[in-house]
mmCIF file of C-alpha atoms in Angstrom:
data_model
loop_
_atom_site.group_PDB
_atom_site.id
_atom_site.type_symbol
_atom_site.label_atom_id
_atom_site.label_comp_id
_atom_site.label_asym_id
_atom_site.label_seq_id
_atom_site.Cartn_x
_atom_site.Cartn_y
_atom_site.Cartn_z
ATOM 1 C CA UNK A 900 0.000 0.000 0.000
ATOM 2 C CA UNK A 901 1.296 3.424 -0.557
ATOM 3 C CA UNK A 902 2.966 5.419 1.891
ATOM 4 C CA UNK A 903 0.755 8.696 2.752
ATOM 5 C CA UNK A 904 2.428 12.030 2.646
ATOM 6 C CA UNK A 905 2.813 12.268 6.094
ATOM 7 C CA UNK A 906 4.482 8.995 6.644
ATOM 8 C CA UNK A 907 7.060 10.001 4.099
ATOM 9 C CA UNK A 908 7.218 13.367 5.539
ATOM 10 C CA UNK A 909 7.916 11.738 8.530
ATOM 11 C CA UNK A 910 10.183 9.173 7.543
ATOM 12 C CA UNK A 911 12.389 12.896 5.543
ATOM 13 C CA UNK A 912 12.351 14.578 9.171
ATOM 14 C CA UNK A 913 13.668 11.802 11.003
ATOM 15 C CA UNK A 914 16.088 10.422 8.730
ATOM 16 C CA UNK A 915 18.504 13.614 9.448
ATOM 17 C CA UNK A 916 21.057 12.838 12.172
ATOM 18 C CA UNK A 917 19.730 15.763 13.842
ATOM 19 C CA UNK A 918 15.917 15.961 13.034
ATOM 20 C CA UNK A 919 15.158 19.027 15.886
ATOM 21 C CA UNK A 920 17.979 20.906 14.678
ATOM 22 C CA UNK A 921 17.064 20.414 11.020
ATOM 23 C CA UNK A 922 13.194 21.606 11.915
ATOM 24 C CA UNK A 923 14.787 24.812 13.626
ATOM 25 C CA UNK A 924 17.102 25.926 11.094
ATOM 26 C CA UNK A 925 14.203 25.646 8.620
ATOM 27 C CA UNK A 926 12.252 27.459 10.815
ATOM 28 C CA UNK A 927 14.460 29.873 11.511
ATOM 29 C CA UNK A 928 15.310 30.127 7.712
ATOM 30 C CA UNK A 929 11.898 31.348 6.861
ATOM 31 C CA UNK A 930 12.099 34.378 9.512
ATOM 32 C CA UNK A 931 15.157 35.442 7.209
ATOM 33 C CA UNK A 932 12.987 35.240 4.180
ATOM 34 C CA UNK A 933 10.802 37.700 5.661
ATOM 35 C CA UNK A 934 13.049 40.464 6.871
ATOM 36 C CA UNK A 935 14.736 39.920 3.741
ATOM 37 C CA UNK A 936 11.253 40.521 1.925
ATOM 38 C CA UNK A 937 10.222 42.929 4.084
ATOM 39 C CA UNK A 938 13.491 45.101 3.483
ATOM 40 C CA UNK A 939 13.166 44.692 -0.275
ATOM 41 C CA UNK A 940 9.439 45.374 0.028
ATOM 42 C CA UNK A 941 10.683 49.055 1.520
ATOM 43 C CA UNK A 942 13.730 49.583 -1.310
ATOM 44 C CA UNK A 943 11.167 49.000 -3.937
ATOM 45 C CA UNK A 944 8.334 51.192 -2.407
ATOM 46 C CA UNK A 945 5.753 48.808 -1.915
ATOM 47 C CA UNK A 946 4.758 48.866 1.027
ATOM 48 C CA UNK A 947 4.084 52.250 0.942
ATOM 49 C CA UNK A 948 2.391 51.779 -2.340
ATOM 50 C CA UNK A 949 0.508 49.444 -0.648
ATOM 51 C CA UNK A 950 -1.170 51.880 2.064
ATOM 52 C CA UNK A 951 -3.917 52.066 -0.653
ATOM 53 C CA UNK A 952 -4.689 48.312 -1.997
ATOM 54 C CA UNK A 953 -4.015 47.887 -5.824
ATOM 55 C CA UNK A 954 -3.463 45.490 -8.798
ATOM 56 C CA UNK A 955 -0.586 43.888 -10.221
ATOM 57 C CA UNK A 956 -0.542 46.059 -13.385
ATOM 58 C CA UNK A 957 -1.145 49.467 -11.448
ATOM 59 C CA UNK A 958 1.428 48.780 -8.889
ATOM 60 C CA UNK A 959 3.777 47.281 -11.636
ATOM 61 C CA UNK A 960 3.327 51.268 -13.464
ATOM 62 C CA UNK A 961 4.054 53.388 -10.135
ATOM 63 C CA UNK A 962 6.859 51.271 -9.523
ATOM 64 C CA UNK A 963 8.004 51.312 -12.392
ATOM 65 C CA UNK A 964 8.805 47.310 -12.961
ATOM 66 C CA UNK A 965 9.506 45.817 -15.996
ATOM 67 C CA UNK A 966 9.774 42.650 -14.925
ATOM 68 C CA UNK A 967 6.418 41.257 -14.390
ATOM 69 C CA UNK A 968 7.194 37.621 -13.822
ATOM 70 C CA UNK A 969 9.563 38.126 -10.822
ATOM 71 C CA UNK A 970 7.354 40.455 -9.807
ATOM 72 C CA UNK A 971 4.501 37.924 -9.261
ATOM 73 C CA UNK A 972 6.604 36.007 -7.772
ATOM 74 C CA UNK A 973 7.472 38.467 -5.006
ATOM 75 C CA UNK A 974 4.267 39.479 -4.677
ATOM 76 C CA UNK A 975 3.383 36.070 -3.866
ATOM 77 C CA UNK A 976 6.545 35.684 -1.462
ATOM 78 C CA UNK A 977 4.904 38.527 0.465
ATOM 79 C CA UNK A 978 1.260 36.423 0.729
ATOM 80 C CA UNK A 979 2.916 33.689 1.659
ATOM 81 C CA UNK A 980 4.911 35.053 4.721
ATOM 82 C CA UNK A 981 1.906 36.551 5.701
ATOM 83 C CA UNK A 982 2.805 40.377 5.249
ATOM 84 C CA UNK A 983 0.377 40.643 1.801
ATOM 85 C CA UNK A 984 -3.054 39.668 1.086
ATOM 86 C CA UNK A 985 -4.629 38.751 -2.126
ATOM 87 C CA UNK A 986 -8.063 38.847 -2.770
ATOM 88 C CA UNK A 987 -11.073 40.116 -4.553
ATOM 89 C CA UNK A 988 -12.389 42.008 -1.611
ATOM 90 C CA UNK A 989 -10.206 44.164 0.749
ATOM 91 C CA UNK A 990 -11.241 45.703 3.835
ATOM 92 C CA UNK A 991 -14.886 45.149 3.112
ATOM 93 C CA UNK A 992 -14.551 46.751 0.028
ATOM 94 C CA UNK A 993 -14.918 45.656 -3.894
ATOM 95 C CA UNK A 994 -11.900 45.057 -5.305
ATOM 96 C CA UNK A 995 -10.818 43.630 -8.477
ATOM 97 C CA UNK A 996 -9.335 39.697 -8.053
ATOM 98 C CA UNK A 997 -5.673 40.043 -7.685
ATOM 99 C CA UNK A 998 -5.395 43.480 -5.883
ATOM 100 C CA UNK A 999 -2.951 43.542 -3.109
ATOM 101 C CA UNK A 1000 -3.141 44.676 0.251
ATOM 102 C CA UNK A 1001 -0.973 45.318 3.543
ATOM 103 C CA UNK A 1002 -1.777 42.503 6.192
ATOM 104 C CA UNK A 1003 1.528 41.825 8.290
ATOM 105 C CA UNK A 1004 1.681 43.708 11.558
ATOM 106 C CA UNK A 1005 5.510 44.075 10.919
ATOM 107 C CA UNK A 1006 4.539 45.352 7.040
ATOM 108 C CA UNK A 1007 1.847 48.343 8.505
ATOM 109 C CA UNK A 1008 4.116 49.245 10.958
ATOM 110 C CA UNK A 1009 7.093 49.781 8.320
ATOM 111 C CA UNK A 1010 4.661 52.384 7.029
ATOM 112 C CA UNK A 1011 3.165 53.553 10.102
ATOM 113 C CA UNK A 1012 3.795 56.587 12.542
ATOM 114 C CA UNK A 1013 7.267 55.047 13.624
ATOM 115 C CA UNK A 1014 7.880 54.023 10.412
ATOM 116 C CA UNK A 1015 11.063 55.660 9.642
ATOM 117 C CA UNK A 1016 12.286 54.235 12.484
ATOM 118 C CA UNK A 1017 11.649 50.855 12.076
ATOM 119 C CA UNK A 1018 12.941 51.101 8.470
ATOM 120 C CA UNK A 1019 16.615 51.884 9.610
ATOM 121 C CA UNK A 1020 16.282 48.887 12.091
ATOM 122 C CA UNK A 1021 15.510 46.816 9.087
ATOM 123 C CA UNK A 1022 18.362 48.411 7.281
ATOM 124 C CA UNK A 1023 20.948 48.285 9.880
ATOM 125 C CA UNK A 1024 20.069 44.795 10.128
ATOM 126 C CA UNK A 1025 19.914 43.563 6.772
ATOM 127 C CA UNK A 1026 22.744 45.808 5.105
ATOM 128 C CA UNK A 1027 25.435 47.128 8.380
ATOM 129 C CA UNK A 1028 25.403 44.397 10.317
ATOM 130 C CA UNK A 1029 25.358 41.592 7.327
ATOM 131 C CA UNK A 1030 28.132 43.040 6.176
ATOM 132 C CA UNK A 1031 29.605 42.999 9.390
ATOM 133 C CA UNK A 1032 29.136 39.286 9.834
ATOM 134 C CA UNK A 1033 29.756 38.453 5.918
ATOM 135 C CA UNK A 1034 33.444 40.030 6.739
ATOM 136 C CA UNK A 1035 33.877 38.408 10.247
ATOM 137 C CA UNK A 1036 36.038 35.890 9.409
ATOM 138 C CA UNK A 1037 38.494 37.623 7.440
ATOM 139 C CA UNK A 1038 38.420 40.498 10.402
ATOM 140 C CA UNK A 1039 38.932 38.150 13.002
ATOM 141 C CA UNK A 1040 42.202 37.040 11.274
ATOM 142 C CA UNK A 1041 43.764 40.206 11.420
ATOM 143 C CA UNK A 1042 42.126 42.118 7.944
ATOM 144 C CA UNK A 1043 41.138 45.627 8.057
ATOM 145 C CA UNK A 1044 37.791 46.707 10.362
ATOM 146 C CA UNK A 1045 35.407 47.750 8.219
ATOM 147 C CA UNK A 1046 34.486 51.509 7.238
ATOM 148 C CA UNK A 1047 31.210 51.318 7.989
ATOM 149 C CA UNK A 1048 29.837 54.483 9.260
ATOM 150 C CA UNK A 1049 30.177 56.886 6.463
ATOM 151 C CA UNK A 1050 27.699 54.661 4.488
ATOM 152 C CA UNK A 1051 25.413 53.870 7.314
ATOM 153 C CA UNK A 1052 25.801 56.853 9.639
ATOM 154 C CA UNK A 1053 22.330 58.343 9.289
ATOM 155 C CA UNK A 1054 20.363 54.910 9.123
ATOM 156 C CA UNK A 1055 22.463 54.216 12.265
ATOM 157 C CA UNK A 1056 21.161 57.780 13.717
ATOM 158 C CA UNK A 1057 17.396 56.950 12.518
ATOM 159 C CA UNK A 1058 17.463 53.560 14.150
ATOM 160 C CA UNK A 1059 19.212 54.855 17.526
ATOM 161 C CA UNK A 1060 15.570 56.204 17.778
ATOM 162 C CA UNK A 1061 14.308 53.329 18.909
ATOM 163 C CA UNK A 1062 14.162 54.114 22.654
ATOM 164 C CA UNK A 1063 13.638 57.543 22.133
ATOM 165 C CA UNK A 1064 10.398 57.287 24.074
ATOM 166 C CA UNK A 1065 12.513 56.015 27.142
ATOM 167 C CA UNK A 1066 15.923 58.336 26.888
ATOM 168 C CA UNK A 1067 13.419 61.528 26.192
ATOM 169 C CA UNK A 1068 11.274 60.921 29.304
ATOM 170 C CA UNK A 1069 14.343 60.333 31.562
ATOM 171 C CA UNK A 1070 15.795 63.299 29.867
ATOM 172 C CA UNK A 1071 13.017 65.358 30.978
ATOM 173 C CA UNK A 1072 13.531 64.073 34.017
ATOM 174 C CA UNK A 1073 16.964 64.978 34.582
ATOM 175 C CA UNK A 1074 16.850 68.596 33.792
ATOM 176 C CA UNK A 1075 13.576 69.798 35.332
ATOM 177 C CA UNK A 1076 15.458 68.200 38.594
ATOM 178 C CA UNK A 1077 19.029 69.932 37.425
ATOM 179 C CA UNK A 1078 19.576 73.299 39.951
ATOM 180 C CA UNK A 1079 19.361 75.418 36.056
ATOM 181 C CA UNK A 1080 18.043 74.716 32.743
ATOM 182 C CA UNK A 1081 21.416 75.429 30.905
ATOM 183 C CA UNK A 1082 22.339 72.176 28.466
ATOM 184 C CA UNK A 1083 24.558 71.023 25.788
ATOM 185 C CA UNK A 1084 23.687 67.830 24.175
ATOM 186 C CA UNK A 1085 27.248 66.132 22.663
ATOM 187 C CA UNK A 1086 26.478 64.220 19.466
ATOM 188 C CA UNK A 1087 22.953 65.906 19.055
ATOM 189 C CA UNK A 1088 21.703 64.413 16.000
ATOM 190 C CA UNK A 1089 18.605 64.962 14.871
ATOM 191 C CA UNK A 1090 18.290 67.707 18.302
ATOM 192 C CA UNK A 1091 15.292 65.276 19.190
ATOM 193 C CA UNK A 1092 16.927 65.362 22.940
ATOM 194 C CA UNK A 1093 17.006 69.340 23.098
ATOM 195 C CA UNK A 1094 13.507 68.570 22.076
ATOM 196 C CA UNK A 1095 13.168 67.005 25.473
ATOM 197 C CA UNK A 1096 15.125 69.282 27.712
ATOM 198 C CA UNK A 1097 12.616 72.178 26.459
ATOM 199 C CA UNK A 1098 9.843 70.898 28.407
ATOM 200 C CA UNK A 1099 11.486 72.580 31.207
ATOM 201 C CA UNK A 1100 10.151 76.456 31.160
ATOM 202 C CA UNK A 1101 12.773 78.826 30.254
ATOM 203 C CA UNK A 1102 15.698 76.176 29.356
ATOM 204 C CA UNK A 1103 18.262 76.525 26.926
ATOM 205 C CA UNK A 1104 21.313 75.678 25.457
ATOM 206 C CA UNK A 1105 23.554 74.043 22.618
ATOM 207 C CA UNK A 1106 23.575 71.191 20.295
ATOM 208 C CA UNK A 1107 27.222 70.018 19.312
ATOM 209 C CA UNK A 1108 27.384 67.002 16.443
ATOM 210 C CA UNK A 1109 30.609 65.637 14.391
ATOM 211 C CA UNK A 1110 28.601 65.931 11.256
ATOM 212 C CA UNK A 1111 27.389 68.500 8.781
ATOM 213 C CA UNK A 1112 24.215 66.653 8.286
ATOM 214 C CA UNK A 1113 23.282 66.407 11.200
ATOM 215 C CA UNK A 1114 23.723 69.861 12.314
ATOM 216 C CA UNK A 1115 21.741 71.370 9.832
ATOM 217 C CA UNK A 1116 19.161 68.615 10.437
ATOM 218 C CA UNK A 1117 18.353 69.437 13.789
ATOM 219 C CA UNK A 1118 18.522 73.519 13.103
ATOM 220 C CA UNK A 1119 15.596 72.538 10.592
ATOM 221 C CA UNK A 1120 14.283 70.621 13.766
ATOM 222 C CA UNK A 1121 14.036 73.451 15.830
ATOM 223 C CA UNK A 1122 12.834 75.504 13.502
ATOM 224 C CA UNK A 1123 9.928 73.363 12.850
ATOM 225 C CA UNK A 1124 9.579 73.073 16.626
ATOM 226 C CA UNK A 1125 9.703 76.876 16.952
ATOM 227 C CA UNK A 1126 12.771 76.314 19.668
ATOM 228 C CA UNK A 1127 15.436 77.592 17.548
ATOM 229 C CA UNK A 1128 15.238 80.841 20.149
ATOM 230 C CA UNK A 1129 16.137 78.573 23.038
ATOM 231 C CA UNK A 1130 18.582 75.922 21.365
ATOM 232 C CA UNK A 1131 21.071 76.398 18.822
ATOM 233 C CA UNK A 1132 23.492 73.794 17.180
ATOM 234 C CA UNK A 1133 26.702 73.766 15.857
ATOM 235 C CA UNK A 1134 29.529 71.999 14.148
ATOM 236 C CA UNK A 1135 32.413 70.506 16.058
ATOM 237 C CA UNK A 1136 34.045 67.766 17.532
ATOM 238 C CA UNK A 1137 34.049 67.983 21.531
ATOM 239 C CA UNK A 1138 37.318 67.072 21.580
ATOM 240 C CA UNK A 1139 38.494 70.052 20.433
ATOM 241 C CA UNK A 1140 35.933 72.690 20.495
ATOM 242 C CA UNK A 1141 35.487 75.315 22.876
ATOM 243 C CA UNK A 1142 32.601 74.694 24.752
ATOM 244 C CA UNK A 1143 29.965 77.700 26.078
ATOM 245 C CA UNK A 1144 29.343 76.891 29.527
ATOM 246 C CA UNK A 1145 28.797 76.652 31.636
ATOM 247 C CA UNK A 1146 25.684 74.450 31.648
ATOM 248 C CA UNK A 1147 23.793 73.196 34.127
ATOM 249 C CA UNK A 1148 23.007 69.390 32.573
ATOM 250 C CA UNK A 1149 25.219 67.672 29.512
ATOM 251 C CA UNK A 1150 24.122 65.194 27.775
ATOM 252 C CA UNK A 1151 25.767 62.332 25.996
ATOM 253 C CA UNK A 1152 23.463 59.716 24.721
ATOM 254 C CA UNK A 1153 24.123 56.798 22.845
ATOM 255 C CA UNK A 1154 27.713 57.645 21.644
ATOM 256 C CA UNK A 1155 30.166 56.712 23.996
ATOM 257 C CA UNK A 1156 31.179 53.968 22.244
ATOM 258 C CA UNK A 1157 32.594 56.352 19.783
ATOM 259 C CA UNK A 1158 35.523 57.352 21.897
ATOM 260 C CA UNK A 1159 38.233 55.253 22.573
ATOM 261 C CA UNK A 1160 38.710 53.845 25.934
ATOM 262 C CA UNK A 1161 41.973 55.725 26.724
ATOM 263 C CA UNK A 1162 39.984 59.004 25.552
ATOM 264 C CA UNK A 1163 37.308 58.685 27.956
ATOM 265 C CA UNK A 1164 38.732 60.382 31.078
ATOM 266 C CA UNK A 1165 40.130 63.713 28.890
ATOM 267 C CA UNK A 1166 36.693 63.348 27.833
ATOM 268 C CA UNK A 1167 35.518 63.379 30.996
ATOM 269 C CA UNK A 1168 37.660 66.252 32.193
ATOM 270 C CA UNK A 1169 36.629 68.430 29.219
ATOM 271 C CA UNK A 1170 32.623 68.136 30.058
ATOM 272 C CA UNK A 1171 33.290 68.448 33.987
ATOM 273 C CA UNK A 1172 34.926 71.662 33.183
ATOM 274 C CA UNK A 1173 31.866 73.159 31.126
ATOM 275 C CA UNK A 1174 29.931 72.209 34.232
ATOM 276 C CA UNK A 1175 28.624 74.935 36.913
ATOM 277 C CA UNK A 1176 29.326 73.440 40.353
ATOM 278 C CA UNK A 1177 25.837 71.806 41.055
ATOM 279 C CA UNK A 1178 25.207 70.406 37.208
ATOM 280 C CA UNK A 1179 25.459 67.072 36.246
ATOM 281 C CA UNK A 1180 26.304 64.921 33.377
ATOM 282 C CA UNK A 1181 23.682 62.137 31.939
ATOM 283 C CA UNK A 1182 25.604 59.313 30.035
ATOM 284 C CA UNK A 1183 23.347 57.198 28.371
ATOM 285 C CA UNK A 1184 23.811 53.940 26.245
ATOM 286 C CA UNK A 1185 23.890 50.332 25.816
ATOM 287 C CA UNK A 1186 26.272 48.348 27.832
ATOM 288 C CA UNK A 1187 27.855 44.736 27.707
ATOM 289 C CA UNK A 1188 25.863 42.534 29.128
ATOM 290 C CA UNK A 1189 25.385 38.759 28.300
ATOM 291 C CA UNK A 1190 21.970 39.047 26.535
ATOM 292 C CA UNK A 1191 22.115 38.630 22.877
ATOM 293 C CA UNK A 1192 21.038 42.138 21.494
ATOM 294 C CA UNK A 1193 24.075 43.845 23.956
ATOM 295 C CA UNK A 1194 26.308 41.278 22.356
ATOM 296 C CA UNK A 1195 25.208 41.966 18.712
ATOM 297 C CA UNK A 1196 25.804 45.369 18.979
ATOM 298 C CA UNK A 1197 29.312 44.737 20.915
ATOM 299 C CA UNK A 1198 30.402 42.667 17.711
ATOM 300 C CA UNK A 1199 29.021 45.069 15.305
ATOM 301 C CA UNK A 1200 31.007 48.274 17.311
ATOM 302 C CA UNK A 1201 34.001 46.515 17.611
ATOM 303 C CA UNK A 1202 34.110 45.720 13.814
ATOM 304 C CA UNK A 1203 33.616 49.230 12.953
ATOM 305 C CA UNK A 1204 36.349 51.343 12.201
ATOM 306 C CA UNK A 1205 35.760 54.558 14.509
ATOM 307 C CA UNK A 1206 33.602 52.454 16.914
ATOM 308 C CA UNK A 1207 34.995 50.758 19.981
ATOM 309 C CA UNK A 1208 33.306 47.475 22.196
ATOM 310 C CA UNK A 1209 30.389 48.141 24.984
ATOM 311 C CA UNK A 1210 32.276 49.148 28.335
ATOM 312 C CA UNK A 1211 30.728 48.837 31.670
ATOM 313 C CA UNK A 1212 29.178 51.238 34.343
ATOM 314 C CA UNK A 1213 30.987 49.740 36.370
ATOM 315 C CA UNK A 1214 34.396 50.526 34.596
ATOM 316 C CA UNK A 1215 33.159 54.177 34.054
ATOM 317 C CA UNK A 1216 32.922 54.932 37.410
ATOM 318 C CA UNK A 1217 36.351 55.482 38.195
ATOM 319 C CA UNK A 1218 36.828 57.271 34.968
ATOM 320 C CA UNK A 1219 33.857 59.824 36.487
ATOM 321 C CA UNK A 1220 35.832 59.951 39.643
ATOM 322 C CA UNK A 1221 38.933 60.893 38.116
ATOM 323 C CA UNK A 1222 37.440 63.855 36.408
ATOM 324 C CA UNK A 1223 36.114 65.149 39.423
ATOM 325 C CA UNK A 1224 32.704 63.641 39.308
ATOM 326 C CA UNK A 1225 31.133 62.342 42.819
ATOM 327 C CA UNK A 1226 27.911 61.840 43.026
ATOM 328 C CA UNK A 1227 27.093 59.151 40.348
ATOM 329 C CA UNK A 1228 23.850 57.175 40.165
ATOM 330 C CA UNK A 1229 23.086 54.276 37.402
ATOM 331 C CA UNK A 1230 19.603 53.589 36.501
ATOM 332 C CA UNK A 1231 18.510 50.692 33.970
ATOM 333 C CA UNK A 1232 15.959 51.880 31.665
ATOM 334 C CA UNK A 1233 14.533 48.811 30.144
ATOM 335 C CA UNK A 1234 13.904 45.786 32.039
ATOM 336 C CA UNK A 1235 15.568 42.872 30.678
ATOM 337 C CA UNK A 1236 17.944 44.979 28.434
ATOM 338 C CA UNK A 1237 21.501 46.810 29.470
ATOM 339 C CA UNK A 1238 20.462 50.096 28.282
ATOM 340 C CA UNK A 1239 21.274 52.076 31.290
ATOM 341 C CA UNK A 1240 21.767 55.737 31.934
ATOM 342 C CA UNK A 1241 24.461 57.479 34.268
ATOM 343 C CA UNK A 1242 24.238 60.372 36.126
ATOM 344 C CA UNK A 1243 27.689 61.985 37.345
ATOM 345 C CA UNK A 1244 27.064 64.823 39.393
#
């Protein structure tokens, strides 16, 4: 009699010398053909074409493809990982058979009001830190770290914004408590943090960032905001500039990994002097820790030309101390996750 499917199925799985590791890698081998979709899906526009369900032939035109056949195909990659439908009716409303719509939570939220955010995850993911990995092997037997961050500086910025809900709240925190509403905020970026420190009445202060783009990025930022009376930025690395104190709180978030270890206490020395006696210094960023997203990123910085491996509170301390910093509180900001935040007073 003839063996069903399943039997022969069966008979497939367990014929591997390692039949639960076989089932996991293939399970964890579709996950990758999702982000990869989904990260295609946002190069070609799709998904954003998408935010209003359409055809094949109409969303071929906008997109301008000219290959039709792989095309289907993709389309059809995207139903079947579950970020697409297909279907003659969409949302309860007439459609024509084959129209495509959005139905992934992942694929609406690539599009939604955090959107830009979520695309440079995807990007620093799928582009930065492949890379990264693709080259490991050769960099771990002595070839060249990798010059990543002029390519991928501003999809690195964009995805720092992850816990921006979290760093701007404790932001706020820290400077309607500070003695004066003075700040300077090293490494500003997009000047989202300055953002923060204005909820306190009457506060003002400085932006300072490395980078042309960014500097004229968060002036436009302010602008928008209607702060650029209260918060100007400017172009400069801290290391050398002269810094207009002195300020009351200083912030350096999510970029101390950019500054070699044996720079860290000059570093330190240089923001304790632009401090008035009272003000304090907030440090935050992500630290090593044992838990797989700390060590990605560890890897990832410590492949990077420029970038340097995830220290410690603990090994900051005494760095704090020997610039003349004494009272010094850590706080963990997300619970299961080493992204902590320093305050060196």
């Amino acid at each position: 009699m003839p063996s069903s499917k399943w039997s022969r199925t069966l008979r497939a799985a367990v014929s591997q010398p390692d039949p639960a590791a076989h089932a996991l890698l293939l399970r964890d081998s579709q996950q990758v053909t999702r982000t990869h979709f989904l990260a295609a899906a946002v190069h070609l526009g799709l998904l954003e074409a998408l935010k209003t369900p359409a055809p094949v032939a109409e969303l071929a035109e906008r997109l301008g493809i000219t290959r039709t056949e792989q095309f289907r195909i993709f389309l059809e990659l995207g139903v079947s990982v579950g970020e697409l439908a297909v279907s003659s009716r969409v949302s309860g409303t007439a459609a024509a058979p084959g129209t495509y719509a959005l139905k992934g939570r992942r694929a609406r939220a690539l599009v939604g009001r955090n959107g830009g955010v979520l695309r440079a995850l995807l990007e620093e993911q799928t582009a930065y830190h492949a890379t990264v990995y693709h080259e490991l092997p050769e960099t771990l037997r002595g070839g060249e770290l990798g010059d990543h961050l002029p390519r991928y500086a501003g999809v690195i910025a964009e995805s720092s914004r992850i816990a921006e809900g979290v760093i701007s709240g404790y932001v706020r925190g820290a400077v309607s408590e500070a003695e004066g509403g003075h700040v300077l905020d090293v490494g500003c970026g997009s000047g989202v943090y300055l953002r923060a420190a204005s909820a306190r009445p009457g506060s003002t202060g400085t932006g300072l960032d490395l980078q042309p783009a960014a500097v004229e990025l968060a002036q436009r930022n302010l602008r928008r905001w209607s702060l650029d009376d209260r918060f100007g930025v400017r172009q400069g690395d801290v290391r050398e500039a002269e810094l207009d104190g002195p300020y009351d709180v200083i912030l350096l978030l999510n970029n101390i990994y950019y500054f070699a270890p044996e720079e860290r206490p000059d570093l330190f020395r240089t923001l304790r002097g632009a401090l008035r006696e009272g003000g304090r210094l907030v440090l935050v960023s992500m630290f090593h820790d044992s838990n797989p997203t700390a060590l990605n990123l560890d890897l990832i910085l410590a492949c990077t030309q420029g970038c340097y491996a995830l220290t410690t509170p603990a090994r900051l301390e005494p760095e704090l101390r020997e610039a003349g910093f004494r009272r010094i509180r850590t706080d963990q900001l997300v619970s299961g996750q080493s992204l902590y935040a320093i305050q060196a007073g």
